[in-house]
């Protein structure tokens, strides 16, 4: 049974619907490793039309957002991509925004289904500022072109370009015609495998209710340490100065002899203690990579030795450091 807001591209040949949190788009189109190689080579596109789209307009939009998010955006130049977080009063991550401003409107795409809570928070903080916040998800769909893609961007489409590729905010009615011009279509599983390879965290997978930015390496891309005046800033500054976040993100090379990948939330333990040992963390995302084989990201206690051999659920795992302990 298809998701009620399923993408029309699920009708393409070979499309297999993705599971949560990516319901509504294709997991793959019949050949996962071919799709990964295509993305890595800069060809094809990924349908991300299930993601939320939020826009902010008005003359005060950037100075206002600057007060609410972790990134420095008060003087964000048109066309320059950035990312930012919204934190709780205790510094825990609540939202992740992938932003670009076109000179008149600030555009952001966010995790599927999170735009309602984000907009409610933004609306509660408007006060006297001249801004308008809108849920544009019904009208705009996100599509991703990989780095190196020579596919043409349709005229008048807002583009968010990063080293990892281009995110396009397409009018939703144009999604199918864009797919015809920019194929082949590639599923989100391929994009996720490349995300894990690049050690990039994702809200709701690498985060739980108590995650702070330092644990995931998000200080490098989504937090500006020379600005203050946003909710949760005190925690960011204190933990940064002490240098001791309680947990750290690690990259795992998983034993390729195992047929089943450890799922989200699977326990991580010391290999020497076996499957009955004390839990030191949990798997956040696992994937099958076209070159590296089975891989994963995991969140473990800060004091776990960087040389320790680990076991993820029932699978042996060698770790690479993402966040220094």
mmCIF file of C-alpha atoms in Angstrom, residues 66-302:
data_model
loop_
_atom_site.group_PDB
_atom_site.id
_atom_site.type_symbol
_atom_site.label_atom_id
_atom_site.label_comp_id
_atom_site.label_asym_id
_atom_site.label_seq_id
_atom_site.Cartn_x
_atom_site.Cartn_y
_atom_site.Cartn_z
ATOM 1 C CA UNK A 66 19.821 34.677 13.028
ATOM 2 C CA UNK A 67 18.384 34.981 16.552
ATOM 3 C CA UNK A 68 16.692 31.568 16.480
ATOM 4 C CA UNK A 69 19.105 29.143 14.831
ATOM 5 C CA UNK A 70 22.678 28.010 15.421
ATOM 6 C CA UNK A 71 24.083 29.393 12.171
ATOM 7 C CA UNK A 72 25.233 32.939 11.310
ATOM 8 C CA UNK A 73 22.732 34.049 8.654
ATOM 9 C CA UNK A 74 22.161 37.765 9.271
ATOM 10 C CA UNK A 75 24.296 38.587 6.231
ATOM 11 C CA UNK A 76 23.795 35.388 4.232
ATOM 12 C CA UNK A 77 24.480 36.207 0.542
ATOM 13 C CA UNK A 78 21.862 35.164 -2.022
ATOM 14 C CA UNK A 79 22.559 31.693 -3.366
ATOM 15 C CA UNK A 80 24.954 30.621 -0.597
ATOM 16 C CA UNK A 81 23.908 27.319 0.944
ATOM 17 C CA UNK A 82 24.155 26.678 4.653
ATOM 18 C CA UNK A 83 22.656 24.423 7.288
ATOM 19 C CA UNK A 84 21.486 25.156 10.803
ATOM 20 C CA UNK A 85 19.886 23.636 13.874
ATOM 21 C CA UNK A 86 17.132 24.634 16.251
ATOM 22 C CA UNK A 87 17.987 23.612 19.806
ATOM 23 C CA UNK A 88 15.991 23.210 22.978
ATOM 24 C CA UNK A 89 16.703 25.421 25.980
ATOM 25 C CA UNK A 90 19.063 22.657 27.187
ATOM 26 C CA UNK A 91 20.958 22.531 23.891
ATOM 27 C CA UNK A 92 19.402 19.332 22.524
ATOM 28 C CA UNK A 93 18.804 19.174 18.768
ATOM 29 C CA UNK A 94 15.159 19.642 17.780
ATOM 30 C CA UNK A 95 15.318 20.558 14.072
ATOM 31 C CA UNK A 96 17.831 20.565 11.210
ATOM 32 C CA UNK A 97 17.370 23.069 8.381
ATOM 33 C CA UNK A 98 19.079 23.018 4.980
ATOM 34 C CA UNK A 99 18.946 26.649 3.875
ATOM 35 C CA UNK A 100 19.447 29.013 0.977
ATOM 36 C CA UNK A 101 18.246 32.585 0.417
ATOM 37 C CA UNK A 102 17.370 33.860 -3.074
ATOM 38 C CA UNK A 103 17.465 37.553 -2.164
ATOM 39 C CA UNK A 104 13.749 37.736 -1.375
ATOM 40 C CA UNK A 105 12.901 34.438 0.322
ATOM 41 C CA UNK A 106 14.755 32.065 2.628
ATOM 42 C CA UNK A 107 14.116 28.456 1.612
ATOM 43 C CA UNK A 108 14.695 25.428 3.810
ATOM 44 C CA UNK A 109 14.065 21.738 3.446
ATOM 45 C CA UNK A 110 13.650 19.661 6.590
ATOM 46 C CA UNK A 111 13.015 16.075 7.621
ATOM 47 C CA UNK A 112 9.691 14.601 6.447
ATOM 48 C CA UNK A 113 6.830 15.545 8.724
ATOM 49 C CA UNK A 114 8.828 17.912 10.945
ATOM 50 C CA UNK A 115 7.818 21.144 9.228
ATOM 51 C CA UNK A 116 4.631 21.545 11.282
ATOM 52 C CA UNK A 117 6.414 21.656 14.640
ATOM 53 C CA UNK A 118 9.167 23.852 13.207
ATOM 54 C CA UNK A 119 6.668 26.362 11.834
ATOM 55 C CA UNK A 120 4.764 26.405 15.136
ATOM 56 C CA UNK A 121 7.989 27.338 16.925
ATOM 57 C CA UNK A 122 8.893 30.005 14.371
ATOM 58 C CA UNK A 123 5.422 31.499 14.521
ATOM 59 C CA UNK A 124 5.644 31.729 18.307
ATOM 60 C CA UNK A 125 8.821 33.821 17.949
ATOM 61 C CA UNK A 126 7.650 36.367 15.356
ATOM 62 C CA UNK A 127 6.794 39.179 17.808
ATOM 63 C CA UNK A 128 7.206 42.514 15.985
ATOM 64 C CA UNK A 129 9.479 41.238 13.206
ATOM 65 C CA UNK A 130 8.395 41.731 9.602
ATOM 66 C CA UNK A 131 8.410 38.112 8.497
ATOM 67 C CA UNK A 132 6.007 35.572 7.030
ATOM 68 C CA UNK A 133 6.530 31.851 7.553
ATOM 69 C CA UNK A 134 4.917 29.362 5.179
ATOM 70 C CA UNK A 135 4.659 25.615 4.784
ATOM 71 C CA UNK A 136 5.379 25.289 1.064
ATOM 72 C CA UNK A 137 5.508 21.485 1.004
ATOM 73 C CA UNK A 138 2.301 21.086 -1.011
ATOM 74 C CA UNK A 139 3.609 23.393 -3.725
ATOM 75 C CA UNK A 140 7.315 22.538 -3.883
ATOM 76 C CA UNK A 141 9.266 19.288 -4.064
ATOM 77 C CA UNK A 142 12.963 18.766 -3.372
ATOM 78 C CA UNK A 143 15.088 16.939 -5.940
ATOM 79 C CA UNK A 144 18.805 16.217 -5.525
ATOM 80 C CA UNK A 145 21.424 16.298 -8.276
ATOM 81 C CA UNK A 146 24.797 14.796 -7.286
ATOM 82 C CA UNK A 147 28.082 16.698 -7.313
ATOM 83 C CA UNK A 148 29.468 16.859 -10.825
ATOM 84 C CA UNK A 149 26.061 16.527 -12.486
ATOM 85 C CA UNK A 150 25.765 18.254 -15.855
ATOM 86 C CA UNK A 151 21.963 18.148 -15.755
ATOM 87 C CA UNK A 152 20.398 21.520 -16.440
ATOM 88 C CA UNK A 153 18.508 23.327 -13.713
ATOM 89 C CA UNK A 154 15.084 24.531 -14.897
ATOM 90 C CA UNK A 155 14.726 28.301 -15.129
ATOM 91 C CA UNK A 156 13.502 30.184 -12.057
ATOM 92 C CA UNK A 157 14.098 27.165 -9.773
ATOM 93 C CA UNK A 158 15.783 27.921 -6.452
ATOM 94 C CA UNK A 159 18.985 25.900 -6.067
ATOM 95 C CA UNK A 160 20.905 25.039 -2.917
ATOM 96 C CA UNK A 161 24.403 23.987 -4.029
ATOM 97 C CA UNK A 162 26.880 22.269 -1.701
ATOM 98 C CA UNK A 163 30.000 20.112 -2.188
ATOM 99 C CA UNK A 164 27.662 17.098 -2.078
ATOM 100 C CA UNK A 165 25.428 18.274 -4.919
ATOM 101 C CA UNK A 166 22.493 20.511 -5.750
ATOM 102 C CA UNK A 167 19.132 20.536 -3.971
ATOM 103 C CA UNK A 168 16.402 21.958 -6.207
ATOM 104 C CA UNK A 169 13.147 23.421 -4.900
ATOM 105 C CA UNK A 170 10.930 22.426 -7.836
ATOM 106 C CA UNK A 171 7.301 23.360 -8.319
ATOM 107 C CA UNK A 172 5.661 20.056 -7.408
ATOM 108 C CA UNK A 173 3.672 20.039 -10.644
ATOM 109 C CA UNK A 174 6.967 19.944 -12.578
ATOM 110 C CA UNK A 175 8.457 16.911 -10.805
ATOM 111 C CA UNK A 176 7.558 14.384 -13.508
ATOM 112 C CA UNK A 177 8.810 16.531 -16.388
ATOM 113 C CA UNK A 178 12.037 17.155 -14.461
ATOM 114 C CA UNK A 179 12.446 13.391 -14.011
ATOM 115 C CA UNK A 180 12.082 12.819 -17.757
ATOM 116 C CA UNK A 181 14.793 15.388 -18.498
ATOM 117 C CA UNK A 182 17.221 14.498 -15.688
ATOM 118 C CA UNK A 183 17.107 10.703 -15.350
ATOM 119 C CA UNK A 184 17.961 8.103 -14.405
ATOM 120 C CA UNK A 185 15.971 8.177 -11.175
ATOM 121 C CA UNK A 186 17.928 6.986 -8.127
ATOM 122 C CA UNK A 187 16.441 5.868 -4.840
ATOM 123 C CA UNK A 188 17.083 7.259 -1.382
ATOM 124 C CA UNK A 189 18.946 4.115 -0.277
ATOM 125 C CA UNK A 190 21.808 5.029 -2.602
ATOM 126 C CA UNK A 191 21.919 8.580 -1.251
ATOM 127 C CA UNK A 192 21.851 7.262 2.316
ATOM 128 C CA UNK A 193 24.803 4.957 1.658
ATOM 129 C CA UNK A 194 26.851 7.889 0.370
ATOM 130 C CA UNK A 195 25.733 9.982 3.362
ATOM 131 C CA UNK A 196 26.964 7.319 5.766
ATOM 132 C CA UNK A 197 30.245 7.080 3.852
ATOM 133 C CA UNK A 198 30.648 10.867 4.213
ATOM 134 C CA UNK A 199 29.886 10.694 7.988
ATOM 135 C CA UNK A 200 27.029 13.208 7.652
ATOM 136 C CA UNK A 201 24.421 13.044 10.444
ATOM 137 C CA UNK A 202 20.677 13.115 9.900
ATOM 138 C CA UNK A 203 18.017 14.298 12.323
ATOM 139 C CA UNK A 204 15.956 11.445 13.750
ATOM 140 C CA UNK A 205 18.530 8.804 12.831
ATOM 141 C CA UNK A 206 21.780 10.050 14.364
ATOM 142 C CA UNK A 207 19.831 12.023 16.987
ATOM 143 C CA UNK A 208 17.646 11.175 19.941
ATOM 144 C CA UNK A 209 15.947 13.363 22.558
ATOM 145 C CA UNK A 210 19.254 14.258 24.270
ATOM 146 C CA UNK A 211 21.687 14.690 21.354
ATOM 147 C CA UNK A 212 23.800 17.838 21.310
ATOM 148 C CA UNK A 213 25.621 19.116 18.180
ATOM 149 C CA UNK A 214 29.118 18.308 19.480
ATOM 150 C CA UNK A 215 28.410 14.565 19.501
ATOM 151 C CA UNK A 216 27.813 14.412 15.737
ATOM 152 C CA UNK A 217 30.400 16.786 14.324
ATOM 153 C CA UNK A 218 27.652 19.282 13.494
ATOM 154 C CA UNK A 219 29.757 22.083 15.005
ATOM 155 C CA UNK A 220 31.726 22.099 11.742
ATOM 156 C CA UNK A 221 28.791 22.675 9.389
ATOM 157 C CA UNK A 222 25.695 23.826 11.261
ATOM 158 C CA UNK A 223 26.880 25.820 14.299
ATOM 159 C CA UNK A 224 28.634 29.200 14.347
ATOM 160 C CA UNK A 225 30.672 29.399 17.541
ATOM 161 C CA UNK A 226 31.191 33.175 17.436
ATOM 162 C CA UNK A 227 27.514 34.065 17.684
ATOM 163 C CA UNK A 228 25.180 33.867 20.629
ATOM 164 C CA UNK A 229 21.620 34.849 21.487
ATOM 165 C CA UNK A 230 19.898 31.663 20.322
ATOM 166 C CA UNK A 231 18.137 29.090 22.441
ATOM 167 C CA UNK A 232 20.558 26.467 23.746
ATOM 168 C CA UNK A 233 23.656 28.574 23.091
ATOM 169 C CA UNK A 234 24.861 28.274 26.698
ATOM 170 C CA UNK A 235 25.113 24.498 26.402
ATOM 171 C CA UNK A 236 26.951 24.759 23.083
ATOM 172 C CA UNK A 237 29.521 27.151 24.552
ATOM 173 C CA UNK A 238 29.994 25.217 27.802
ATOM 174 C CA UNK A 239 30.515 21.811 26.179
ATOM 175 C CA UNK A 240 32.750 23.312 23.474
ATOM 176 C CA UNK A 241 34.966 24.964 26.079
ATOM 177 C CA UNK A 242 35.164 21.822 28.230
ATOM 178 C CA UNK A 243 35.631 19.595 25.180
ATOM 179 C CA UNK A 244 33.751 16.662 26.684
ATOM 180 C CA UNK A 245 30.460 15.785 24.992
ATOM 181 C CA UNK A 246 28.976 12.641 26.585
ATOM 182 C CA UNK A 247 28.884 10.654 23.329
ATOM 183 C CA UNK A 248 30.589 10.641 19.940
ATOM 184 C CA UNK A 249 29.680 9.561 16.414
ATOM 185 C CA UNK A 250 31.724 6.726 14.906
ATOM 186 C CA UNK A 251 31.872 5.139 11.463
ATOM 187 C CA UNK A 252 31.757 1.341 11.397
ATOM 188 C CA UNK A 253 33.068 -1.136 8.859
ATOM 189 C CA UNK A 254 30.796 -4.122 9.394
ATOM 190 C CA UNK A 255 31.682 -7.776 8.915
ATOM 191 C CA UNK A 256 30.596 -8.565 5.357
ATOM 192 C CA UNK A 257 29.790 -12.200 6.122
ATOM 193 C CA UNK A 258 26.604 -11.193 7.939
ATOM 194 C CA UNK A 259 23.496 -11.266 5.745
ATOM 195 C CA UNK A 260 21.419 -8.890 7.869
ATOM 196 C CA UNK A 261 22.447 -5.299 8.630
ATOM 197 C CA UNK A 262 22.015 -4.081 12.228
ATOM 198 C CA UNK A 263 18.979 -1.816 12.365
ATOM 199 C CA UNK A 264 18.559 1.635 13.815
ATOM 200 C CA UNK A 265 18.896 1.401 17.585
ATOM 201 C CA UNK A 266 20.775 -1.915 17.566
ATOM 202 C CA UNK A 267 23.124 -2.107 20.580
ATOM 203 C CA UNK A 268 26.874 -1.560 20.223
ATOM 204 C CA UNK A 269 29.179 -3.398 22.646
ATOM 205 C CA UNK A 270 32.864 -4.230 22.992
ATOM 206 C CA UNK A 271 33.684 -7.254 20.828
ATOM 207 C CA UNK A 272 35.699 -8.817 23.667
ATOM 208 C CA UNK A 273 32.583 -8.787 25.856
ATOM 209 C CA UNK A 274 30.394 -10.402 23.183
ATOM 210 C CA UNK A 275 26.669 -9.958 22.681
ATOM 211 C CA UNK A 276 25.997 -10.119 26.416
ATOM 212 C CA UNK A 277 28.410 -7.300 27.283
ATOM 213 C CA UNK A 278 27.516 -3.845 28.516
ATOM 214 C CA UNK A 279 25.884 -1.629 25.881
ATOM 215 C CA UNK A 280 28.124 1.317 24.946
ATOM 216 C CA UNK A 281 25.969 2.908 22.282
ATOM 217 C CA UNK A 282 23.664 2.163 19.376
ATOM 218 C CA UNK A 283 23.639 1.966 15.596
ATOM 219 C CA UNK A 284 22.070 5.027 13.996
ATOM 220 C CA UNK A 285 22.167 4.169 10.255
ATOM 221 C CA UNK A 286 23.490 1.145 8.375
ATOM 222 C CA UNK A 287 23.880 0.679 4.633
ATOM 223 C CA UNK A 288 25.386 -1.504 1.936
ATOM 224 C CA UNK A 289 27.989 0.459 -0.005
ATOM 225 C CA UNK A 290 29.003 -0.397 -3.561
ATOM 226 C CA UNK A 291 32.738 -0.263 -2.692
ATOM 227 C CA UNK A 292 33.058 -0.450 1.095
ATOM 228 C CA UNK A 293 30.529 -3.216 1.690
ATOM 229 C CA UNK A 294 28.311 -3.029 4.813
ATOM 230 C CA UNK A 295 28.889 0.165 6.790
ATOM 231 C CA UNK A 296 27.172 2.087 9.578
ATOM 232 C CA UNK A 297 27.197 5.130 11.775
ATOM 233 C CA UNK A 298 26.818 4.683 15.523
ATOM 234 C CA UNK A 299 26.683 6.853 18.623
ATOM 235 C CA UNK A 300 28.881 5.552 21.449
ATOM 236 C CA UNK A 301 30.053 6.775 24.833
ATOM 237 C CA UNK A 302 32.869 9.307 24.575
#
